[in-house]
């Protein structure tokens, strides 16, 4: 059978032909794709004509189509539905793909042609997007090392290849250790506090592993676990927390300590090779933050207030509990305080959050009201595994927009967390449509029972769908700017904004309906939730800032400092103590050995970006409130200046046009209870 990656898909919207794809197709297509792109680049650099946009930038943008087709599918598969074969392939090809990318970004002849266009750009007839493409490509190649001498380029290639192997190993170790450390419970009585649906999901998860009659609690990516807020059994809560915090750091074949130490050392060496003091400086140089000092100024300004608020919350928890609060106690007693002071118990809200209704009357309906887009399920189109659903998306005028895939449920072959991937990225040059996928990790109930989401899972659903809308709405000419290909410390902004619709008046009453009685969630309950929104923000902000500052601490090390670190736990403890976020009852959201964002997920020295983006988010939410909220006029403006531009222009410049001024930090401080 012909390899299905060798030609564009003939399915609607070029949806990958998942039914035809076999694991053996990946290696063949990746090899062919790399060879094809190398030939395409060689053809550009072999020209003797002076560089023009048409003979240099356009063929560069057209290059690598086969490789892109296969890699987008492969990386989605390896994260959402991995196997021993895909794991082995990823480890095998990580250094090869790194070397391939280096061959392109470090190509002196290609850089010379782009640099010549950059120098002449004021004298060329270019569209705004073409000019920005030249500027971005030149900057990216320069920062990647295109200006280095050959010896330095050789060492850079070695570093990149080894780092690609290590980050892949970190991710695979974490997935394996997370599966091994899932907590097994023998007696359902220990699960007191969970709903019948949650208990059934635990029984189903155990049965899926051949543990009939037992109950299995799968770990989630962050340190905390949703069940900690409900379980009355303190010993079981402690077991879950201990298992979570020991991932990647308990010895054995899945230990990540030496892996991450080598990652840190090699990143520091690479940064120096590229002319930067440390890896954090290298990363920040091509973000909106620009320097680690700017990042530190913000994070360290917020940390004392967050720690102070967390200590005040802790005092309330201990007064209620009657004993010192430990990490595994916090969520449980926090909900008790929320119930006592605000009469809110988020655990009892699950019957109102039936997943299908949340999707149709909540997530989709908000997008329809504010942007005019509609969603129709395509049962004739299949995803990459059972349970993946495919929806066709149309604009208000009926024109086609793209496909949205939803992969809702957790499984052992899926990494933790929630995310969005692009399978096809819109661009006019290649006449590509848009296909995006959202992955969540919701426990699957037994057949015939409803899927009931937690309050946090609903929030995550809206958040990840914000990324999907960003990918769907971006309309660009050139592939380099497609979808969410924007600065890392900007990309979370649109998804955070989409969270606001979760409790929006008129919408929440439509989707938050009791799955048995059909009664909408009481209005007074929503008001109580809103009144309680700043409760717990001391803890939430502290655990987040601890992780963000830990990420910065690892990546602000010089090569000499990185080589001197041998004890991961000691370094982490010292880094957190230095910023006053070492409260044992408030552990960092991700400890180093399972910090996937920074050691395998592309957020290295960039985990700060969530709160950096939240400044824009909170300021934008204020704008929506000031201008009537969920209206088509507001949606059109937000789509024009933010969601629709992809990466084709400076995002902060576009934001200033959208808002009419720079973003203010005050709305963020008020939201998180940090205002003086």
XYZ file of C-alpha atoms in Angstrom:
676
model
C 0.000 0.000 0.000
C 1.255 3.486 -0.847
C 2.363 5.450 2.158
C -0.589 7.763 2.967
C 1.727 10.618 3.919
C 3.291 10.820 0.448
C 0.475 12.984 -0.910
C -1.917 15.478 0.648
C -5.021 13.858 2.057
C -8.090 13.828 -0.204
C -10.435 13.819 2.798
C -12.416 16.954 3.677
C -10.124 19.708 4.961
C -7.156 17.411 4.258
C -7.916 15.514 7.469
C -5.166 12.901 7.824
C -6.415 9.486 6.653
C -6.093 7.875 10.070
C -7.794 4.652 8.964
C -4.972 4.082 6.454
C -2.023 5.092 8.643
C 0.081 2.298 10.112
C 3.001 2.615 12.512
C 5.418 1.437 9.808
C 4.482 4.445 7.642
C 6.043 6.968 10.018
C 9.745 6.147 9.589
C 9.496 5.887 5.802
C 7.699 9.225 5.527
C 10.018 11.005 7.970
C 13.104 9.804 6.096
C 11.621 10.831 2.751
C 10.420 14.138 4.166
C 13.831 15.093 5.489
C 15.515 14.198 2.196
C 12.931 16.129 0.212
C 13.306 19.262 2.326
C 17.102 19.151 2.168
C 16.842 19.057 -1.625
C 14.384 21.956 -1.596
C 16.724 24.098 0.505
C 19.702 23.142 -1.653
C 17.800 24.360 -4.693
C 17.294 27.747 -3.034
C 20.923 28.192 -2.060
C 22.275 26.926 -5.408
C 20.790 29.903 -7.243
C 23.154 32.482 -8.641
C 20.480 35.173 -8.981
C 20.318 37.891 -6.346
C 17.898 36.952 -3.550
C 14.315 38.105 -3.902
C 11.257 37.319 -1.873
C 9.969 35.159 -4.728
C 13.130 33.083 -5.206
C 14.089 32.730 -1.527
C 11.266 33.231 0.975
C 8.443 31.622 -1.000
C 10.289 28.380 -1.802
C 11.478 28.266 1.812
C 7.856 28.513 2.950
C 6.841 25.794 0.479
C 9.559 23.432 1.648
C 9.053 20.489 3.980
C 5.401 19.737 3.250
C 5.785 15.954 3.431
C 7.785 16.195 6.641
C 5.210 18.494 8.211
C 2.343 16.173 7.245
C 3.892 13.189 8.951
C 5.341 14.931 11.999
C 2.120 16.638 13.016
C 0.315 13.316 12.992
C 3.203 11.456 14.617
C 3.712 13.893 17.492
C -0.008 13.955 18.186
C -0.033 10.153 18.195
C 2.990 9.874 20.472
C 1.451 12.202 23.059
C -2.212 11.189 22.824
C -2.086 7.466 22.019
C 1.463 6.210 22.284
C 2.713 2.645 21.971
C 6.018 0.863 22.418
C 6.578 1.324 18.692
C 5.896 5.078 18.653
C 7.972 5.542 21.813
C 10.900 3.763 20.184
C 10.488 5.767 16.989
C 10.412 9.044 18.863
C 13.614 8.191 20.701
C 15.248 7.013 17.463
C 14.290 10.066 15.423
C 14.659 12.817 18.033
C 18.392 13.366 17.340
C 17.941 12.843 13.590
C 15.197 15.459 13.388
C 17.236 17.806 15.553
C 20.168 17.430 13.163
C 17.857 18.025 10.215
C 16.511 21.221 11.762
C 20.040 22.376 12.523
C 21.041 21.769 8.914
C 18.338 24.206 7.862
C 18.628 26.891 10.529
C 22.425 26.890 10.466
C 22.746 26.900 6.661
C 25.141 29.779 5.996
C 24.084 30.230 2.373
C 20.403 30.349 3.255
C 21.060 32.779 6.087
C 23.078 34.993 3.750
C 20.181 35.235 1.300
C 17.667 36.037 4.057
C 20.080 38.507 5.646
C 20.474 40.271 2.301
C 16.692 40.618 2.032
C 16.584 41.877 5.618
C 19.171 44.556 4.825
C 17.263 45.661 1.713
C 13.754 45.356 3.141
C 13.082 49.100 3.195
C 13.726 49.262 -0.549
C 11.633 46.251 -1.561
C 7.973 46.155 -2.494
C 6.640 43.955 0.306
C 3.370 43.431 2.065
C 3.421 43.889 5.840
C 3.303 40.112 6.285
C 6.195 39.565 3.852
C 8.344 42.133 5.615
C 7.582 40.587 9.008
C 8.368 37.120 7.637
C 11.833 38.245 6.567
C 12.432 39.856 9.950
C 11.240 36.833 11.935
C 13.120 34.275 9.856
C 16.328 36.297 10.084
C 15.983 36.737 13.869
C 15.196 33.075 14.448
C 18.126 31.852 12.376
C 20.504 34.308 14.010
C 19.446 33.264 17.524
C 19.670 29.611 16.509
C 23.343 30.085 15.636
C 23.432 30.744 11.899
C 26.206 33.291 12.422
C 28.550 30.897 14.233
C 31.745 29.497 12.747
C 31.824 25.884 11.590
C 33.416 24.487 14.752
C 30.789 26.163 16.917
C 28.030 24.949 14.616
C 29.330 21.407 14.934
C 29.208 21.582 18.733
C 25.777 23.218 18.586
C 24.482 20.329 16.500
C 25.838 17.856 19.042
C 24.155 19.730 21.877
C 20.815 19.954 20.084
C 20.878 16.282 19.179
C 21.637 15.166 22.721
C 19.000 17.523 24.163
C 16.345 16.145 21.843
C 17.149 12.639 23.082
C 17.083 13.709 26.731
C 13.794 15.615 26.580
C 12.158 12.649 24.866
C 13.550 10.357 27.574
C 12.256 12.677 30.301
C 8.724 12.524 28.852
C 8.747 8.740 28.448
C 10.134 8.230 31.970
C 7.412 10.453 33.383
C 4.601 8.648 31.569
C 5.886 5.251 32.704
C 6.389 6.331 36.314
C 2.991 8.043 36.402
C 1.351 4.802 35.293
C 3.342 2.721 37.781
C 2.506 5.023 40.696
C -1.254 5.049 40.108
C -2.822 4.402 43.516
C -4.643 1.080 43.916
C -7.445 0.870 46.494
C -8.861 -2.450 47.675
C -11.945 -1.277 49.550
C -14.546 1.155 48.188
C -15.060 2.420 51.743
C -11.692 4.172 51.466
C -13.140 6.264 48.631
C -15.688 7.946 50.869
C -16.309 11.483 49.655
C -16.151 10.646 45.965
C -19.336 10.518 43.935
C -20.733 7.232 42.674
C -19.593 8.228 39.185
C -16.024 8.869 40.351
C -15.942 5.549 42.180
C -17.254 3.785 39.073
C -14.539 5.458 36.992
C -11.894 4.197 39.455
C -13.334 0.694 39.200
C -13.310 0.885 35.405
C -9.699 2.118 35.367
C -8.707 -0.830 37.559
C -10.625 -3.285 35.394
C -8.870 -1.905 32.304
C -5.605 -3.020 33.936
C -6.978 -6.417 34.869
C -7.506 -5.480 38.522
C -11.140 -6.521 38.808
C -12.700 -5.745 42.151
C -10.200 -3.016 42.924
C -10.133 0.743 42.327
C -7.392 2.685 40.568
C -6.684 6.411 40.960
C -4.608 7.634 38.014
C -2.264 10.516 38.740
C -2.656 13.843 36.952
C 0.220 15.991 35.728
C 0.257 18.648 38.509
C 1.288 17.837 42.074
C -2.274 18.083 43.366
C -5.125 15.749 42.405
C -8.834 16.611 42.010
C -9.842 13.847 44.431
C -7.882 15.442 47.282
C -10.677 17.977 47.692
C -13.264 15.266 48.394
C -11.679 12.184 49.956
C -12.387 11.962 53.673
C -9.720 9.303 54.217
C -6.631 11.275 55.218
C -4.307 8.290 54.815
C -5.459 7.798 51.212
C -5.021 11.503 50.496
C -1.460 11.197 51.771
C -0.836 8.130 49.584
C -1.971 10.051 46.502
C 0.159 13.090 47.329
C 3.212 10.968 48.111
C 2.859 9.051 44.843
C 2.460 12.265 42.876
C 5.500 13.943 44.405
C 7.766 10.913 44.005
C 7.423 10.680 40.218
C 10.745 10.616 38.438
C 12.737 10.830 41.654
C 12.587 7.460 43.387
C 15.406 5.584 41.658
C 15.073 2.867 39.068
C 14.888 2.981 35.305
C 12.363 5.856 35.201
C 14.288 8.241 37.467
C 14.568 11.678 35.850
C 17.136 13.340 38.100
C 20.255 12.679 36.056
C 18.283 13.317 32.873
C 17.225 16.796 33.937
C 20.658 17.673 35.304
C 22.195 16.885 31.940
C 19.462 18.884 30.188
C 20.215 21.909 32.379
C 23.970 21.635 31.813
C 23.688 21.282 28.052
C 21.180 24.134 27.766
C 23.564 26.373 29.735
C 26.481 25.404 27.504
C 24.417 26.022 24.374
C 23.336 29.460 25.618
C 26.956 30.495 26.123
C 27.881 29.159 22.700
C 25.153 31.376 21.249
C 26.387 34.427 23.139
C 23.993 34.484 26.096
C 24.717 34.443 29.798
C 22.284 31.594 30.419
C 19.447 29.640 28.840
C 16.778 31.930 30.307
C 18.391 34.914 28.573
C 18.507 32.985 25.298
C 14.796 32.107 25.507
C 13.588 35.523 26.659
C 15.428 37.303 23.851
C 12.807 36.141 21.359
C 9.735 36.579 23.568
C 7.736 39.646 24.499
C 9.468 39.670 27.915
C 12.913 40.201 26.260
C 15.062 39.533 29.390
C 15.054 37.255 32.473
C 15.357 40.399 34.571
C 11.979 41.613 33.290
C 10.481 38.231 34.127
C 12.002 38.212 37.602
C 10.792 41.744 38.281
C 7.206 40.620 37.766
C 7.320 37.184 39.406
C 9.302 38.265 42.451
C 7.015 41.266 42.929
C 4.001 38.950 43.128
C 5.575 36.184 45.234
C 5.587 37.887 48.691
C 1.921 38.864 48.451
C 0.966 35.393 47.230
C 2.915 33.716 50.059
C 1.336 36.074 52.591
C -2.156 35.251 51.323
C -1.367 31.527 51.412
C -0.280 31.775 55.054
C -3.522 33.569 55.922
C -5.485 30.817 54.172
C -3.473 28.198 56.033
C -4.421 29.700 59.378
C -8.099 29.387 58.473
C -7.627 25.788 57.379
C -5.834 24.840 60.582
C -8.470 26.513 62.721
C -11.112 24.402 61.002
C -9.100 21.180 60.930
C -7.843 21.401 64.494
C -4.376 20.202 63.478
C -1.429 21.399 61.344
C -2.219 21.360 57.645
C -0.056 19.241 55.384
C 0.019 19.313 51.580
C -2.458 16.436 51.258
C -4.905 18.243 53.570
C -5.037 21.591 51.832
C -7.589 20.964 49.080
C -9.923 19.046 51.402
C -10.095 21.720 54.087
C -10.028 24.534 51.542
C -13.322 23.200 50.226
C -14.616 23.031 53.798
C -13.793 26.704 54.304
C -15.352 27.555 50.953
C -18.502 25.747 52.033
C -18.530 27.338 55.511
C -17.763 30.935 54.519
C -19.283 31.106 51.048
C -21.700 28.186 51.113
C -19.994 26.735 48.033
C -19.011 23.094 47.601
C -17.560 22.610 44.132
C -17.593 18.824 44.613
C -21.410 18.754 44.596
C -21.525 20.732 41.325
C -20.527 17.755 39.165
C -24.122 16.636 38.436
C -24.559 20.018 36.699
C -21.559 19.510 34.426
C -22.501 16.664 32.104
C -19.781 16.642 29.453
C -21.929 16.633 26.310
C -24.043 19.517 27.522
C -20.932 21.431 28.594
C -19.601 20.943 25.060
C -22.744 21.799 23.103
C -24.541 24.391 25.246
C -21.410 25.779 26.865
C -18.137 25.627 24.939
C -19.651 25.617 21.438
C -22.527 27.952 22.287
C -20.208 30.648 23.646
C -18.182 30.542 20.423
C -21.369 30.783 18.378
C -22.672 33.770 20.313
C -19.460 35.773 20.302
C -17.932 34.733 16.953
C -20.893 33.413 14.938
C -19.250 30.039 14.232
C -21.240 26.779 14.224
C -20.238 23.144 14.808
C -21.605 20.025 13.124
C -20.397 16.547 14.031
C -19.047 14.554 11.100
C -19.705 10.907 11.915
C -18.315 9.966 8.495
C -14.827 11.173 9.473
C -12.656 9.198 11.877
C -9.982 10.262 14.328
C -6.710 8.628 15.303
C -8.257 6.307 17.917
C -11.665 5.204 19.165
C -13.575 7.947 20.921
C -12.049 10.870 19.021
C -14.882 13.005 17.650
C -14.725 15.198 14.535
C -16.696 18.435 14.117
C -16.942 20.664 11.044
C -16.763 24.386 11.780
C -18.437 27.088 9.670
C -18.400 30.861 9.827
C -21.616 32.784 10.338
C -22.005 33.289 6.584
C -21.795 29.528 6.013
C -18.228 29.529 4.689
C -15.977 26.671 5.729
C -13.528 27.300 8.558
C -12.021 23.926 9.488
C -12.296 20.770 11.565
C -12.208 20.435 15.345
C -11.283 17.072 16.891
C -12.033 16.272 20.527
C -10.207 13.552 22.485
C -11.786 13.790 25.936
C -10.839 10.759 27.979
C -7.713 9.648 29.807
C -5.862 6.416 29.012
C -2.515 4.915 29.913
C -1.171 5.699 26.438
C -1.918 9.436 26.777
C 0.394 11.836 28.575
C -1.067 13.869 31.411
C -2.519 17.343 31.192
C -4.594 18.987 28.496
C -3.500 20.593 25.246
C -4.262 21.620 21.672
C -2.422 20.448 18.564
C -2.658 21.574 14.957
C -2.913 18.708 12.481
C -3.283 21.051 9.486
C -2.402 24.745 9.730
C -4.238 27.259 7.564
C -2.217 29.287 5.071
C -3.001 30.711 1.643
C 0.347 29.890 0.032
C -0.268 26.137 0.202
C -4.062 26.435 0.150
C -4.275 24.658 3.501
C -7.431 24.599 5.648
C -7.374 24.183 9.444
C -7.633 21.000 11.511
C -7.082 21.244 15.271
C -7.453 18.782 18.142
C -8.107 19.238 21.853
C -6.857 16.600 24.272
C -8.160 16.367 27.840
C -7.741 13.676 30.509
C -11.220 13.068 31.928
C -11.750 9.665 33.612
C -14.067 7.561 31.481
C -17.151 6.244 33.287
C -18.529 2.737 32.738
C -20.695 2.245 29.665
C -24.133 3.782 30.028
C -23.180 6.244 32.748
C -22.855 9.997 32.119
C -19.513 11.766 32.038
C -19.664 14.352 34.802
C -16.912 16.959 34.896
C -15.375 18.652 37.891
C -15.468 22.429 38.174
C -11.771 22.554 37.250
C -12.260 20.235 34.261
C -14.939 22.551 32.890
C -12.550 25.463 33.254
C -9.825 23.477 31.481
C -12.274 22.621 28.681
C -12.996 26.305 28.027
C -9.271 27.114 28.260
C -8.138 24.503 25.754
C -10.959 25.415 23.402
C -9.567 28.955 23.458
C -6.381 27.532 21.932
C -8.507 25.684 19.366
C -10.286 28.903 18.376
C -6.923 30.637 18.041
C -5.827 27.890 15.654
C -9.105 27.943 13.724
C -9.336 31.719 13.336
C -5.741 32.551 12.411
C -5.731 33.545 8.742
C -2.310 34.002 7.183
C -0.563 33.799 3.839
C 2.612 31.978 4.892
C 2.953 28.660 6.779
C 5.487 30.089 9.218
C 2.751 32.188 10.834
C 0.000 29.600 10.967
C -2.320 29.153 13.935
C -0.805 29.470 17.392
C 2.745 29.935 16.084
C 3.229 33.049 18.206
C 5.520 34.070 21.046
C 5.382 31.533 23.878
C 4.569 34.211 26.450
C 1.619 35.369 24.332
C 0.095 32.045 23.284
C -1.772 31.435 26.560
C -3.542 34.792 26.394
C -6.394 33.865 24.012
C -7.060 30.585 25.836
C -7.190 32.334 29.205
C -9.675 34.864 27.846
C -11.963 32.040 26.727
C -12.259 30.875 30.353
C -14.418 33.917 31.123
C -17.440 32.427 29.364
C -17.604 29.506 31.814
C -19.702 31.467 34.344
C -21.065 34.113 31.990
C -24.685 35.092 32.806
C -27.139 33.601 30.340
C -24.674 30.944 29.195
C -23.917 29.056 32.400
C -27.629 28.573 33.093
C -28.007 26.915 29.668
C -25.252 24.333 30.005
C -24.976 23.801 33.781
C -28.127 21.693 34.091
C -28.565 18.804 36.519
C -28.208 15.639 34.464
C -31.030 13.869 36.345
C -33.549 16.571 37.273
C -33.028 18.915 34.315
C -32.876 21.873 36.699
C -30.400 24.631 35.847
C -27.732 25.445 38.367
C -29.274 27.841 40.920
C -28.502 31.500 40.339
C -27.542 31.907 43.983
C -24.961 29.145 43.573
C -23.315 31.029 40.717
C -23.281 34.208 42.782
C -21.670 32.346 45.668
C -19.022 30.940 43.331
C -18.255 34.424 42.061
C -18.100 35.765 45.619
C -15.628 33.026 46.535
C -13.358 33.470 43.496
C -10.456 35.018 45.402
C -10.601 32.333 48.111
C -7.714 29.968 47.544
C -5.837 32.344 45.262
C -3.023 32.581 47.795
C -2.411 28.862 47.392
C -3.049 28.811 43.629
C -0.781 31.778 42.914
C 1.945 30.503 45.245
C 2.089 27.010 43.740
C 2.158 28.481 40.225
C 4.808 31.107 41.008
C 6.902 28.450 42.750
C 6.975 26.422 39.535
C 7.621 29.474 37.340
C 10.477 30.662 39.536
C 11.892 27.127 39.803
C 11.935 26.977 35.997
C 13.798 30.292 35.924
C 16.227 29.157 38.647
C 17.288 26.083 36.680
C 17.708 28.061 33.485
C 19.491 31.120 34.865
C 22.476 28.946 35.783
C 25.741 29.544 33.954
C 27.570 26.461 32.657
C 29.860 26.504 35.705
C 26.929 26.794 38.110
C 24.973 24.076 36.309
C 27.905 21.671 36.465
C 28.166 22.264 40.222
C 24.578 21.138 40.910
C 24.390 17.464 41.802
C 21.404 17.248 44.161
C 18.092 18.044 42.453
C 16.012 18.136 45.630
C 18.482 20.401 47.420
C 18.641 22.829 44.501
C 14.839 22.961 44.316
C 14.494 23.552 48.072
C 17.066 26.349 48.018
C 15.488 28.013 44.966
C 12.047 28.059 46.571
C 13.373 29.258 49.930
C 15.162 32.121 48.207
C 11.847 33.554 46.981
C 9.863 32.705 50.109
C 7.760 29.999 48.468
C 9.023 27.030 50.477
C 5.914 26.418 52.587
C 5.706 22.598 52.927
C 1.907 22.769 52.881
C 1.982 24.563 49.502
C 4.153 22.434 47.202
C 5.189 23.725 43.811
C 2.679 22.857 41.088
C 5.364 20.786 39.387
C 8.468 19.499 41.093
C 11.600 19.250 38.963
C 11.494 15.509 38.240
C 7.969 15.710 36.786
C 8.094 19.267 35.426
C 7.140 18.230 31.899
C 6.503 21.786 30.738
C 10.117 22.766 31.198
C 12.040 19.532 30.626
C 10.086 18.019 27.742
C 7.194 20.273 26.763
C 8.769 23.329 25.141
C 8.184 25.724 28.053
C 11.846 25.719 29.158
C 12.511 29.069 30.831
C 8.996 29.903 29.659
C 6.611 28.643 32.315
C 6.308 32.266 33.479
C 4.285 32.873 30.317
C 0.947 31.878 31.870
C 0.881 34.757 34.333
C 2.667 37.052 31.870
C -0.171 36.406 29.426
C -2.720 36.735 32.210
C -1.984 40.456 32.427
C -3.397 40.767 28.899
C -6.170 38.302 29.721
C -7.439 40.149 32.816
C -7.234 43.482 30.989
C -9.208 41.995 28.074
C -11.878 40.516 30.347
C -12.302 43.995 31.802
C -12.752 45.325 28.237
C -15.442 42.742 27.451
C -17.321 43.678 30.627
C -17.077 47.371 29.783
C -18.363 46.772 26.250
C -21.344 44.482 26.727
C -19.726 41.072 27.032
C -20.897 38.200 24.844
C -21.693 40.136 21.653
C -20.875 39.596 18.009
C -19.366 43.078 17.710
C -16.934 42.338 20.526
C -16.118 38.953 19.056
C -15.352 40.409 15.652
C -12.962 42.947 17.161
C -11.157 40.320 19.267
C -10.932 38.016 16.260
C -9.559 40.778 14.025
C -6.820 42.025 16.343
C -5.892 38.909 18.330
C -7.169 35.525 17.170
C -7.093 36.176 13.451
C -3.533 37.404 13.015
C -1.706 34.178 13.874
C 1.981 35.050 14.014
C 2.018 37.496 11.107
C 2.527 40.670 13.127
C 3.832 41.832 16.484
C 1.200 40.686 19.010
C 1.674 43.507 21.514
C 1.339 46.071 18.741
C -1.911 44.390 17.700
C -3.074 44.306 21.317
C -2.516 48.040 21.679
C -4.721 48.594 18.646
C -7.372 46.275 20.081
C -7.388 47.884 23.528
C -6.425 51.427 22.585
C -3.584 51.402 25.122
C -1.030 49.198 26.877
C -2.388 46.469 29.144
C -2.727 47.344 32.840
C -1.632 44.908 35.562
C -4.255 46.068 38.081
C -7.060 43.762 36.829
C -4.747 40.773 37.330
C -3.833 41.857 40.862
C -7.500 42.239 41.759
C -8.400 38.851 40.231
C -5.737 37.047 42.246
C -6.348 38.959 45.455
C -2.921 40.583 45.292
C -3.982 44.227 45.120
C -2.640 46.289 48.007
